[in-house]
XYZ file of C-alpha atoms in Angstrom:
735
model
C -16.456 -26.488 25.730
C -15.253 -22.072 26.127
C -13.947 -20.308 22.938
C -11.638 -18.916 24.825
C -12.160 -15.058 25.348
C -11.742 -12.149 23.169
C -7.834 -11.089 24.592
C -6.589 -14.708 24.262
C -8.105 -14.524 20.932
C -6.251 -11.960 19.297
C -3.540 -12.928 21.109
C -3.269 -15.729 19.018
C -4.087 -14.344 15.782
C -0.704 -12.241 16.764
C 1.772 -15.485 18.355
C 0.091 -17.078 14.416
C 1.722 -13.842 12.348
C 4.772 -13.115 14.316
C 5.266 -17.146 13.775
C 4.491 -16.878 10.046
C 6.422 -14.342 9.017
C 9.311 -15.843 10.973
C 8.904 -19.247 8.768
C 8.193 -17.060 5.858
C 10.146 -18.291 3.489
C 10.793 -14.331 2.264
C 12.642 -13.748 -0.516
C 14.740 -9.632 1.531
C 17.680 -12.220 1.805
C 18.089 -13.053 -2.321
C 19.466 -11.223 -5.036
C 17.813 -8.798 -5.656
C 17.337 -5.004 -7.029
C 15.721 -2.471 -5.154
C 14.185 0.573 -6.736
C 15.478 3.418 -4.432
C 14.416 6.294 -6.566
C 13.287 7.229 -9.491
C 12.030 11.312 -10.174
C 8.740 9.989 -12.441
C 8.428 6.333 -12.045
C 5.011 6.294 -14.140
C 7.003 7.134 -17.083
C 9.554 3.658 -15.718
C 8.301 -0.218 -16.723
C 9.599 -2.318 -15.067
C 9.455 -6.268 -17.033
C 10.171 -9.536 -15.266
C 11.755 -12.720 -17.046
C 8.053 -13.803 -18.876
C 7.744 -10.293 -19.940
C 5.087 -9.826 -17.777
C 4.662 -5.716 -16.947
C 5.750 -5.051 -13.283
C 3.473 -2.669 -10.887
C 6.181 0.161 -10.890
C 7.138 1.399 -7.087
C 9.400 3.383 -4.929
C 10.780 0.360 -2.553
C 9.412 -1.857 -6.215
C 12.081 -5.602 -6.146
C 13.580 -6.251 -8.971
C 14.401 -10.305 -9.469
C 17.705 -11.271 -12.253
C 15.102 -11.713 -15.830
C 14.423 -8.237 -15.769
C 13.674 -5.217 -17.684
C 13.523 -1.498 -17.112
C 12.341 1.243 -19.607
C 13.647 5.170 -18.378
C 12.109 6.900 -20.709
C 11.992 10.719 -19.282
C 13.113 9.963 -15.863
C 16.221 8.985 -14.453
C 16.159 6.425 -11.447
C 18.486 4.066 -9.195
C 18.703 0.975 -7.936
C 20.052 -0.762 -4.926
C 21.818 -4.277 -5.613
C 21.370 -6.526 -3.001
C 23.217 -7.515 -0.614
C 25.576 -6.264 -1.987
C 25.073 -2.739 -1.878
C 26.817 -1.575 -4.646
C 24.694 1.023 -6.721
C 23.395 1.973 -9.966
C 22.047 5.119 -12.047
C 20.322 4.933 -14.667
C 19.640 8.342 -17.418
C 16.656 8.453 -18.737
C 15.471 6.459 -22.527
C 18.004 4.310 -21.957
C 17.002 0.396 -21.332
C 18.900 -1.950 -19.392
C 18.027 -5.779 -18.120
C 18.990 -7.638 -14.984
C 20.642 -10.685 -16.683
C 20.922 -12.814 -13.713
C 22.302 -11.666 -10.181
C 25.017 -13.664 -8.021
C 23.794 -15.576 -5.471
C 26.221 -16.414 -2.483
C 29.302 -17.808 -4.620
C 27.177 -19.261 -7.216
C 27.363 -17.977 -10.816
C 27.295 -14.432 -11.492
C 26.384 -10.877 -11.757
C 24.977 -9.843 -15.805
C 23.513 -6.308 -16.099
C 23.025 -5.723 -19.553
C 22.844 -1.711 -21.325
C 20.665 -2.159 -24.825
C 19.865 1.745 -25.129
C 20.718 4.974 -23.733
C 23.207 5.042 -19.884
C 24.156 4.071 -16.633
C 26.423 4.601 -14.096
C 27.552 1.910 -11.194
C 29.389 1.793 -8.174
C 30.302 -1.729 -7.428
C 30.671 -3.015 -3.262
C 33.967 -3.377 -2.052
C 34.037 -6.212 -0.622
C 36.016 -8.586 1.895
C 34.491 -10.855 3.174
C 33.093 -12.664 -0.241
C 33.968 -12.711 -4.180
C 31.009 -10.884 -5.677
C 31.120 -11.252 -9.727
C 30.040 -7.997 -12.230
C 29.987 -8.599 -15.815
C 28.663 -5.908 -18.111
C 27.446 -5.586 -21.188
C 27.271 -2.541 -23.840
C 26.306 -3.504 -27.839
C 29.709 -4.695 -28.339
C 32.176 -5.093 -25.235
C 32.285 -6.609 -22.045
C 33.061 -4.693 -18.641
C 34.317 -7.191 -16.642
C 34.103 -5.274 -12.786
C 36.131 -5.534 -9.246
C 35.292 -2.133 -6.781
C 34.565 0.037 -9.423
C 32.651 3.276 -9.805
C 32.514 3.257 -13.415
C 30.266 5.074 -15.840
C 29.767 2.387 -18.896
C 26.941 3.638 -22.384
C 24.937 1.398 -24.951
C 27.174 2.718 -27.714
C 30.852 1.113 -25.997
C 32.487 3.728 -24.688
C 33.693 3.615 -21.147
C 34.470 6.138 -18.480
C 36.358 5.378 -14.669
C 36.659 7.149 -11.895
C 37.537 4.803 -9.229
C 38.970 0.888 -9.491
C 39.304 -1.211 -12.951
C 37.842 -3.367 -15.007
C 38.635 -5.354 -17.748
C 37.335 -3.668 -21.200
C 36.589 -6.928 -23.529
C 35.566 -6.216 -27.421
C 33.889 -9.274 -28.525
C 34.818 -8.546 -32.415
C 38.553 -9.842 -32.219
C 38.649 -10.245 -28.344
C 41.081 -8.114 -27.434
C 41.035 -6.553 -23.644
C 42.194 -3.450 -22.068
C 42.517 -2.497 -18.170
C 41.223 0.566 -18.120
C 42.358 2.628 -14.268
C 41.410 5.279 -13.135
C 40.791 8.198 -15.276
C 40.599 6.454 -18.095
C 38.290 5.840 -20.583
C 38.121 3.890 -23.520
C 36.021 4.089 -26.458
C 34.938 0.105 -28.123
C 33.475 1.727 -31.575
C 36.297 3.138 -31.647
C 39.138 1.783 -35.121
C 41.645 1.318 -32.851
C 41.039 0.005 -29.629
C 43.158 1.999 -26.795
C 43.886 4.391 -24.012
C 42.327 7.632 -24.058
C 43.653 9.461 -20.280
C 40.831 12.491 -18.862
C 40.646 15.594 -18.137
C 38.716 16.281 -15.327
C 36.264 18.509 -16.773
C 35.846 15.159 -19.091
C 35.457 12.970 -16.755
C 32.463 15.231 -15.273
C 30.754 15.965 -17.799
C 31.328 11.832 -18.540
C 28.846 12.187 -15.162
C 26.818 14.570 -15.709
C 23.625 13.085 -15.584
C 24.612 10.785 -13.872
C 24.777 11.955 -10.835
C 23.064 10.446 -7.943
C 20.337 12.089 -5.813
C 18.602 9.795 -2.636
C 21.605 6.553 -2.639
C 25.052 8.275 -1.189
C 28.342 6.457 -3.436
C 29.705 6.946 -0.316
C 27.702 4.458 1.389
C 29.105 1.453 -0.886
C 31.474 -0.792 0.868
C 34.963 -0.930 0.013
C 34.227 3.562 -0.739
C 34.556 5.609 1.991
C 35.596 8.133 0.180
C 35.019 8.615 -3.419
C 36.156 10.042 -5.941
C 36.310 12.005 -8.741
C 40.101 11.483 -9.277
C 42.394 15.141 -11.025
C 44.361 13.585 -12.658
C 46.965 15.249 -14.763
C 46.223 16.156 -18.393
C 47.390 13.302 -21.085
C 50.573 13.603 -23.160
C 47.613 13.672 -26.038
C 44.650 15.302 -24.682
C 43.702 15.533 -29.011
C 43.471 12.103 -29.058
C 41.038 11.613 -25.852
C 38.835 13.965 -27.449
C 39.010 12.206 -31.161
C 38.894 9.074 -29.321
C 35.281 10.355 -26.985
C 32.187 10.352 -28.372
C 30.767 13.689 -28.859
C 27.895 14.859 -25.786
C 25.013 15.431 -26.342
C 24.122 19.413 -24.816
C 22.848 19.278 -20.947
C 20.048 17.621 -20.628
C 17.177 18.429 -18.177
C 18.451 16.084 -15.900
C 22.175 17.675 -16.143
C 19.776 21.100 -15.161
C 19.198 23.079 -11.688
C 16.133 22.794 -11.420
C 15.891 26.836 -9.670
C 18.150 28.427 -12.614
C 18.807 27.052 -15.521
C 22.426 26.154 -15.152
C 24.968 22.578 -15.998
C 25.354 21.230 -12.687
C 27.373 21.598 -10.234
C 30.703 19.816 -11.231
C 32.662 18.124 -8.249
C 36.040 18.910 -7.296
C 39.007 16.456 -6.496
C 37.652 15.541 -3.236
C 35.613 17.272 -1.945
C 32.424 14.875 -2.678
C 30.314 13.304 -4.530
C 28.742 13.986 -7.013
C 25.407 13.331 -4.882
C 27.251 16.512 -3.201
C 26.274 18.786 -6.624
C 22.760 20.515 -5.530
C 21.826 23.632 -5.680
C 21.944 24.328 -1.506
C 24.573 22.845 -0.605
C 26.986 24.877 -3.498
C 25.311 28.737 -2.382
C 22.461 28.799 -4.747
C 19.799 30.637 -3.083
C 15.930 29.435 -2.120
C 16.580 25.306 -1.003
C 18.062 26.103 2.397
C 19.151 22.428 3.737
C 16.901 23.044 7.387
C 14.155 24.445 5.331
C 14.243 21.154 2.600
C 14.575 19.213 6.458
C 11.266 20.594 8.026
C 9.691 20.773 4.554
C 9.245 17.121 4.841
C 8.227 17.126 8.455
C 5.263 19.160 8.656
C 1.889 19.617 7.917
C -1.108 21.703 9.844
C -4.462 22.048 9.127
C -7.024 24.659 10.198
C -10.502 24.409 9.431
C -13.925 23.639 10.758
C -15.460 20.912 10.986
C -19.797 19.505 11.877
C -20.529 16.421 12.940
C -25.001 16.925 14.237
C -25.547 19.541 13.852
C -22.797 20.786 15.771
C -19.927 23.511 14.341
C -16.209 22.721 15.890
C -13.589 24.580 15.416
C -10.457 22.540 14.610
C -6.532 22.651 13.805
C -4.470 19.764 13.704
C -0.413 18.910 13.761
C 0.810 16.118 10.887
C 4.478 15.504 11.032
C 5.924 13.105 8.557
C 8.670 11.576 8.975
C 10.458 9.303 6.281
C 13.443 6.452 7.023
C 14.169 4.173 4.744
C 11.894 1.741 3.619
C 9.263 3.363 6.856
C 7.547 6.148 5.831
C 5.407 7.768 9.111
C 2.862 10.509 10.167
C 1.552 11.410 13.048
C -1.738 13.231 13.964
C -2.769 15.480 16.699
C -5.867 17.407 16.247
C -7.226 19.494 18.523
C -11.475 19.827 17.851
C -13.502 22.307 20.147
C -16.596 23.868 19.878
C -15.400 27.306 22.062
C -12.896 27.410 23.660
C -9.176 25.483 22.703
C -8.262 25.493 25.529
C -10.073 24.176 27.621
C -10.696 20.025 27.093
C -13.749 20.048 27.950
C -14.679 21.742 24.984
C -12.899 19.249 23.258
C -14.957 17.701 21.020
C -14.746 13.923 21.712
C -15.518 10.612 19.167
C -17.240 7.940 20.116
C -17.440 9.812 23.253
C -13.783 8.945 24.267
C -11.261 12.182 25.142
C -8.135 10.880 22.950
C -5.912 13.153 25.277
C -6.402 11.166 28.650
C -4.359 8.754 28.271
C -6.246 6.998 30.842
C -6.793 9.829 33.738
C -10.184 9.724 32.587
C -10.696 5.831 33.236
C -10.290 4.004 37.131
C -9.924 0.091 37.265
C -6.793 -1.230 35.941
C -6.777 -2.973 32.255
C -9.581 0.595 31.838
C -6.719 2.754 32.090
C -4.740 1.017 30.688
C -6.328 0.095 27.431
C -7.426 3.653 27.502
C -3.856 5.655 27.401
C -2.450 2.883 24.181
C -6.421 3.276 22.647
C -5.083 7.627 22.429
C -1.864 6.746 21.755
C -2.370 4.423 18.599
C -5.060 7.669 17.747
C -2.179 9.800 16.665
C -0.257 7.410 14.382
C -1.382 8.775 11.086
C -0.027 6.200 8.986
C 2.590 3.996 9.729
C 3.820 2.207 7.247
C 6.431 0.046 5.784
C 6.568 -1.334 2.139
C 4.411 -1.060 -0.252
C 1.768 -4.688 -0.595
C 2.827 -7.602 -2.212
C 6.625 -6.834 -0.908
C 8.064 -9.838 0.671
C 7.406 -7.959 3.560
C 4.955 -4.969 4.729
C 2.121 -3.379 6.669
C 0.992 0.254 7.194
C -1.351 1.288 10.445
C -4.480 4.084 9.929
C -7.094 4.043 7.607
C -7.728 2.034 4.671
C -10.383 1.643 2.348
C -11.432 -1.409 -0.438
C -8.921 -4.083 1.717
C -9.728 -7.602 0.741
C -9.373 -11.561 2.559
C -8.391 -13.692 -0.336
C -10.959 -13.822 -2.998
C -13.057 -11.661 -1.011
C -15.901 -14.162 0.005
C -14.966 -12.822 3.588
C -13.845 -9.700 3.561
C -14.893 -7.531 0.516
C -13.710 -4.125 0.365
C -14.016 -3.300 4.314
C -12.728 0.020 5.172
C -12.270 0.818 8.463
C -13.043 5.639 7.805
C -16.930 4.625 7.033
C -17.282 7.414 9.936
C -14.025 9.155 9.384
C -13.036 12.232 10.502
C -16.289 11.741 13.189
C -15.004 9.022 14.192
C -11.591 7.957 14.029
C -9.335 4.217 14.238
C -6.101 2.667 13.254
C -6.783 -0.774 11.609
C -3.644 -3.194 10.069
C -3.196 -3.892 7.251
C 0.033 -6.316 7.703
C 1.456 -9.568 4.917
C 3.839 -11.594 3.771
C 4.647 -12.937 0.842
C 6.894 -15.497 -0.422
C 8.239 -17.712 -2.954
C 5.549 -20.970 -1.974
C 3.525 -18.547 1.003
C 2.075 -15.874 1.557
C 0.666 -14.619 5.071
C -1.768 -11.541 5.663
C -3.429 -9.852 8.565
C -6.295 -7.563 9.290
C -7.677 -5.143 11.724
C -10.560 -2.793 12.082
C -8.824 -0.602 14.493
C -6.000 -0.897 17.299
C -7.092 1.720 19.581
C -9.841 -1.057 21.014
C -8.055 -4.442 20.227
C -10.269 -6.134 21.725
C -13.815 -4.780 20.012
C -12.329 -4.744 16.058
C -13.243 -6.740 13.265
C -10.133 -8.761 12.881
C -9.288 -11.934 9.969
C -6.149 -13.435 8.687
C -5.619 -15.935 5.995
C -2.305 -18.386 4.376
C -1.989 -19.286 0.597
C 0.617 -22.153 0.244
C 1.569 -23.339 -3.548
C 0.485 -27.093 -3.990
C 2.444 -27.323 -6.959
C 2.844 -25.548 -10.035
C 0.884 -21.829 -10.274
C -1.989 -23.687 -8.111
C -2.627 -21.626 -3.938
C -4.220 -22.777 -1.724
C -5.619 -20.431 0.751
C -7.216 -19.970 4.252
C -9.228 -17.534 6.184
C -10.599 -16.733 9.573
C -11.873 -13.209 10.184
C -14.377 -12.282 12.950
C -15.974 -9.818 15.003
C -14.678 -9.754 18.490
C -18.136 -8.187 19.176
C -20.265 -7.431 17.509
C -23.278 -5.753 19.929
C -22.182 -3.002 20.800
C -23.663 -1.038 18.591
C -26.727 -2.217 19.905
C -29.425 -0.318 21.900
C -29.304 -1.079 25.437
C -32.730 -0.064 25.552
C -34.526 -1.790 23.377
C -31.101 -5.279 22.601
C -30.528 -5.741 25.654
C -30.783 -9.205 25.896
C -28.951 -9.662 22.499
C -26.125 -7.709 23.961
C -26.169 -9.757 27.743
C -25.246 -13.354 24.955
C -21.933 -11.427 24.218
C -21.745 -12.134 20.389
C -18.604 -13.372 18.557
C -18.690 -14.201 14.834
C -16.654 -16.714 13.597
C -15.815 -17.202 10.193
C -13.477 -19.102 8.148
C -13.066 -20.138 4.229
C -11.005 -22.181 1.698
C -9.985 -21.696 -0.993
C -7.928 -22.002 -4.465
C -6.538 -20.082 -7.547
C -5.065 -20.503 -10.855
C -3.328 -18.779 -12.813
C -3.841 -18.658 -16.332
C -2.423 -15.865 -18.417
C 0.415 -13.509 -16.915
C 0.975 -11.820 -19.861
C 1.186 -7.486 -19.913
C -1.938 -7.057 -21.537
C -3.523 -10.032 -20.151
C -4.315 -11.298 -16.827
C -6.501 -14.494 -15.674
C -6.858 -16.196 -12.582
C -9.255 -18.727 -12.050
C -10.207 -19.018 -7.771
C -13.054 -21.161 -6.100
C -13.935 -20.786 -2.677
C -16.114 -22.248 0.203
C -16.800 -20.305 3.669
C -18.736 -20.300 6.707
C -19.933 -19.201 9.423
C -20.221 -19.866 13.810
C -21.455 -18.151 16.586
C -19.665 -18.141 19.569
C -23.195 -17.313 22.725
C -22.020 -16.550 26.086
C -18.708 -19.039 25.793
C -19.943 -21.690 23.929
C -19.326 -22.153 19.829
C -22.567 -23.320 17.956
C -21.409 -25.250 15.346
C -24.956 -25.945 15.302
C -25.282 -23.358 13.129
C -23.191 -24.962 10.671
C -23.522 -28.157 10.928
C -27.232 -29.172 11.279
C -27.848 -32.963 13.282
C -26.632 -34.818 10.258
C -23.154 -33.380 10.891
C -24.839 -32.111 6.990
C -23.261 -28.128 6.307
C -26.128 -26.401 5.862
C -25.099 -21.903 6.587
C -22.818 -22.397 4.434
C -21.514 -20.423 0.997
C -19.057 -21.156 -2.383
C -18.122 -19.086 -5.533
C -15.994 -19.528 -8.649
C -15.371 -17.141 -10.866
C -12.333 -15.353 -12.626
C -10.292 -12.127 -12.087
C -7.218 -10.299 -13.710
C -6.677 -7.214 -16.561
C -6.649 -6.449 -19.585
C -5.288 -3.803 -21.246
C -5.992 -1.070 -18.886
C -9.632 -2.475 -17.163
C -8.812 -4.258 -14.277
C -11.819 -6.592 -13.129
C -13.719 -9.199 -11.732
C -16.244 -11.791 -11.862
C -17.751 -13.742 -9.525
C -21.076 -16.398 -9.881
C -21.895 -17.712 -5.700
C -24.832 -19.859 -4.232
C -25.678 -19.065 -0.001
C -26.721 -21.562 2.077
C -29.790 -20.175 4.757
C -28.613 -16.802 6.182
C -24.660 -17.430 4.875
C -24.320 -13.028 3.396
C -20.599 -12.851 0.941
C -17.902 -10.323 1.478
C -19.781 -10.523 4.896
C -16.939 -7.681 5.211
C -17.796 -5.131 3.394
C -17.412 -1.521 2.554
C -21.429 -1.041 4.618
C -20.429 -3.848 7.718
C -19.685 -1.592 10.334
C -22.795 0.464 10.150
C -25.229 -2.686 9.561
C -23.242 -5.459 12.629
C -26.340 -4.508 14.357
C -28.906 -5.810 11.969
C -26.888 -8.231 11.019
C -25.546 -9.910 14.771
C -29.942 -9.441 15.876
C -30.686 -11.720 12.565
C -27.830 -14.435 13.088
C -28.428 -14.914 17.146
C -32.763 -14.971 15.938
C -31.948 -17.842 14.330
C -30.029 -19.095 16.268
C -32.798 -19.626 18.859
C -35.040 -21.241 16.242
C -32.329 -23.230 14.744
C -35.115 -25.985 14.262
C -36.384 -24.656 11.291
C -33.330 -23.076 10.133
C -33.825 -25.121 6.737
C -36.608 -23.421 5.464
C -33.988 -20.528 4.581
C -34.151 -20.097 0.516
C -30.829 -21.005 -0.688
C -29.360 -17.769 -2.336
C -27.608 -16.996 -6.354
C -25.716 -14.232 -7.199
C -23.688 -12.593 -9.995
C -20.893 -10.411 -8.863
C -19.295 -8.222 -11.256
C -16.747 -4.953 -10.964
C -14.302 -2.784 -12.578
C -11.540 -0.253 -12.520
C -9.673 1.271 -14.991
C -7.435 4.343 -15.136
C -8.150 7.036 -17.977
C -5.132 8.471 -19.200
C -3.605 9.164 -16.408
C -6.091 11.676 -15.186
C -9.146 10.099 -13.298
C -9.783 5.757 -11.625
C -13.305 4.864 -11.556
C -14.518 1.968 -10.453
C -17.810 0.465 -9.912
C -19.074 -2.927 -8.537
C -22.848 -4.775 -8.268
C -23.811 -8.605 -6.425
C -27.751 -8.980 -8.124
C -28.499 -11.564 -6.014
C -31.985 -13.417 -6.312
C -33.678 -16.951 -4.176
C -36.064 -19.623 -5.792
C -39.031 -16.194 -5.901
C -37.076 -14.323 -7.761
C -34.911 -10.966 -7.183
C -33.653 -10.599 -3.773
C -33.044 -6.064 -4.178
C -33.050 -5.993 -0.059
C -29.899 -7.880 0.426
C -28.125 -6.221 -3.384
C -24.633 -4.291 -2.812
C -23.490 -1.439 -5.037
C -19.757 -0.099 -4.299
C -18.000 3.362 -6.795
C -15.606 4.993 -6.266
C -14.151 8.034 -8.148
C -11.014 10.018 -8.176
C -9.273 13.099 -10.504
C -6.220 13.286 -9.635
C -4.086 16.710 -9.523
C -2.520 18.312 -12.295
C -5.651 18.144 -14.450
C -7.479 20.568 -14.525
C -6.365 23.714 -16.610
C -5.651 26.750 -14.369
C -7.799 25.725 -11.107
C -6.083 22.341 -10.966
C -9.374 21.476 -8.075
C -9.327 17.211 -7.710
C -10.621 15.220 -5.338
C -11.848 11.449 -4.752
C -15.790 9.696 -3.696
C -16.898 7.106 -2.437
C -21.157 5.853 -2.923
C -21.272 1.667 -1.126
C -24.559 0.916 -0.064
C -26.532 -2.795 0.930
C -30.169 -2.682 -0.639
C -29.281 0.144 -3.407
C -31.910 -1.190 -5.188
C -34.238 -1.881 -2.702
C -33.943 1.464 -1.828
C -34.376 3.209 -5.273
C -37.474 0.757 -5.816
C -39.284 2.412 -3.239
C -37.936 5.827 -3.383
C -35.836 6.475 -0.348
C -32.447 6.243 -2.678
C -30.300 9.051 0.525
C -26.986 9.259 1.099
C -27.198 9.482 4.103
C -28.480 6.402 5.938
C -27.434 3.603 8.089
C -27.208 0.818 4.788
C -24.599 3.628 3.313
C -20.975 5.158 2.643
C -20.518 7.598 1.963
C -17.076 10.007 1.616
C -16.300 13.282 -1.233
C -12.924 15.288 -0.163
C -12.596 17.913 -2.985
C -9.284 20.209 -2.757
C -9.102 22.828 -4.390
C -4.734 24.082 -4.824
C -4.865 27.591 -4.380
C -0.179 27.722 -3.593
C 2.929 25.456 -3.721
C 2.320 25.630 0.227
C -2.415 25.930 0.394
C -4.922 23.562 0.707
C -8.124 23.830 0.249
C -10.443 21.382 0.770
C -14.141 20.272 2.080
C -14.466 16.332 3.187
C -18.007 15.266 3.155
C -18.991 11.686 5.131
C -21.524 9.601 6.875
C -21.640 8.428 9.943
C -23.614 7.769 12.739
C -25.209 10.128 14.783
C -24.613 10.659 18.408
C -25.340 12.508 21.485
C -22.728 14.499 22.931
C -21.321 12.389 25.448
C -20.656 10.263 22.390
C -23.236 7.238 22.226
C -25.292 6.234 20.335
C -28.587 7.578 18.568
C -31.865 4.908 17.682
C -34.540 5.455 16.168
C -38.263 3.732 16.900
C -36.950 0.565 15.038
C -33.537 0.185 17.360
C -31.199 1.084 14.669
C -29.447 3.353 14.446
C -29.515 7.242 13.162
C -27.473 8.333 10.046
C -26.025 12.134 9.787
C -22.973 13.406 8.236
C -20.385 15.047 8.819
C -18.410 18.482 6.623
C -14.808 19.681 7.478
C -13.304 22.359 5.759
C -10.146 21.764 6.101
C -6.759 25.125 5.542
C -4.232 22.367 5.171
C -0.475 24.110 5.647
C 2.790 22.001 4.167
C 5.941 23.447 3.614
């Protein structure tokens, strides 16, 4: 039976992904909070209903039962699906106890310390029920803009709140322009002047969210009401205001934030730019978030090019995008023939240098994709996310097929536009990974579907394929392999069971089995993984534990491999070793009758990573392999990375990242031939010196495969691609 060609296989994977996403039981329709803004999200902590610490990032979903502590930052939440919004002041502890789902139940929110502002939607198609709790009071809410503190003080800028003191069960209807101190001896309304109302709202003004966007609040107001008949009484009942906090100060002048006059917009508008203060022109604010440019030099294979690179960046809600518009030339910027062509591709031709219709379309779409620096929606483990562009350290499942795979091992000498897509639900998960969609029929592609069986036990199915593993072979020495048009299809089955899920310790046990069948001349070689008696061969199995302990992320795994199976087949060095791998596999297929003579391999894989004092991140992993004859150094695998964060080193402020991975590390050390530049090594490093707020100087080093002036690979005497390196010195301008 002829196997479907590459185009059909790629189309099937995408059709599967679209079907699964459409059928996925995503939680996006469920009630939840969404973290839209924070001054510094790293200063926040969020725990779920079981007390587990959650990763905090903008755009994260916060389910019912969660608690939030802001610390030295303020935060803004949007409550879905109603569209109501919350502003959480600094040093506040609050919890989202329950959230109304449809017409069932109510949304209950508790303020345990600090202060919040809520703008609650007025909906005409359904009734939303909200209750807010402070230490000794309950607020019944309907379509209101109000501020509530943990010490039982309520001020209402718009609408009405039923305010109940729990000790005595007294209830007051608090309307626009009034406040009540629930802890005072006398439980009574006090009328607020506009200045007094502004003080209540001074440190809970929205930055990102806009009250005018909340349903029913098209014209948000903090109305200037006539002063109360006895303003002294209001002042007596109101708690003494603290001095203006850092949050209420203008970043430019240090003056108190502007007060909003009646009918002149909501507190969100109280920014220096909108109040005529210098240094924050609205047009420059927009351009500042969009414009970025690099100029510098770029060297590869001993040839030095000049570089002019534009990287405009855009953001709309959860969608982030950046373009990559490079002009890299040797002598003449205005001569397209003198421009650098990565892997021989003129990425500005858009098909005009091709003849065949299919080639024209393929080149045009490929060149168009290469203009994408990144395109992102959400973040990994969101109900739905995707990311186009370069990536590092991608795993499929637990990594038996794809472990620490990256598609930028030759960047910037060769650019790729990969895909990492995921959809996660309560009962089902889906992932899709692609190496380079500028060449959709010549890439590595993989997918995984996982289902909850019962309780926390999950079952996963994974598949991965290299659609063109012979693309890097030497046509002078290996044409016989190329003519067989090989493809590699890997598949795996896995189970995982989370045993411990605590803030300081998580522990997940898992086990995987996997195999592969090559496709040669359109025919699947099923005898590669099943012998004449239908007994498995060339398969792998693993069992391990992974999780985190305090600041340490860890993974420890036992591996067994029969025949020529390799765990983590697609890893950081695969792109450089794919030619060697396909020759080994095809040679094995040609000698299938002696396949059982291959000695099984065992191994231990361990990996750990940690962030130290919010200063640097370090990770390292090693795969130790052995057979019945002893240690097997030529197939071990070492991976390390180190990242130094910005604004750590005093005065000079240098920061950067270094990554290193090698297959056959022990073998190279034993032979005295360890090198950062060879066909089994991936090395990359970037050092950035921030000259000013608008100017950085960066030195970028990376290993690469040597290519001639036409972009074709250069081979050594054994038919393996020669290794080289690229160096880029960049001056990065941003506004």
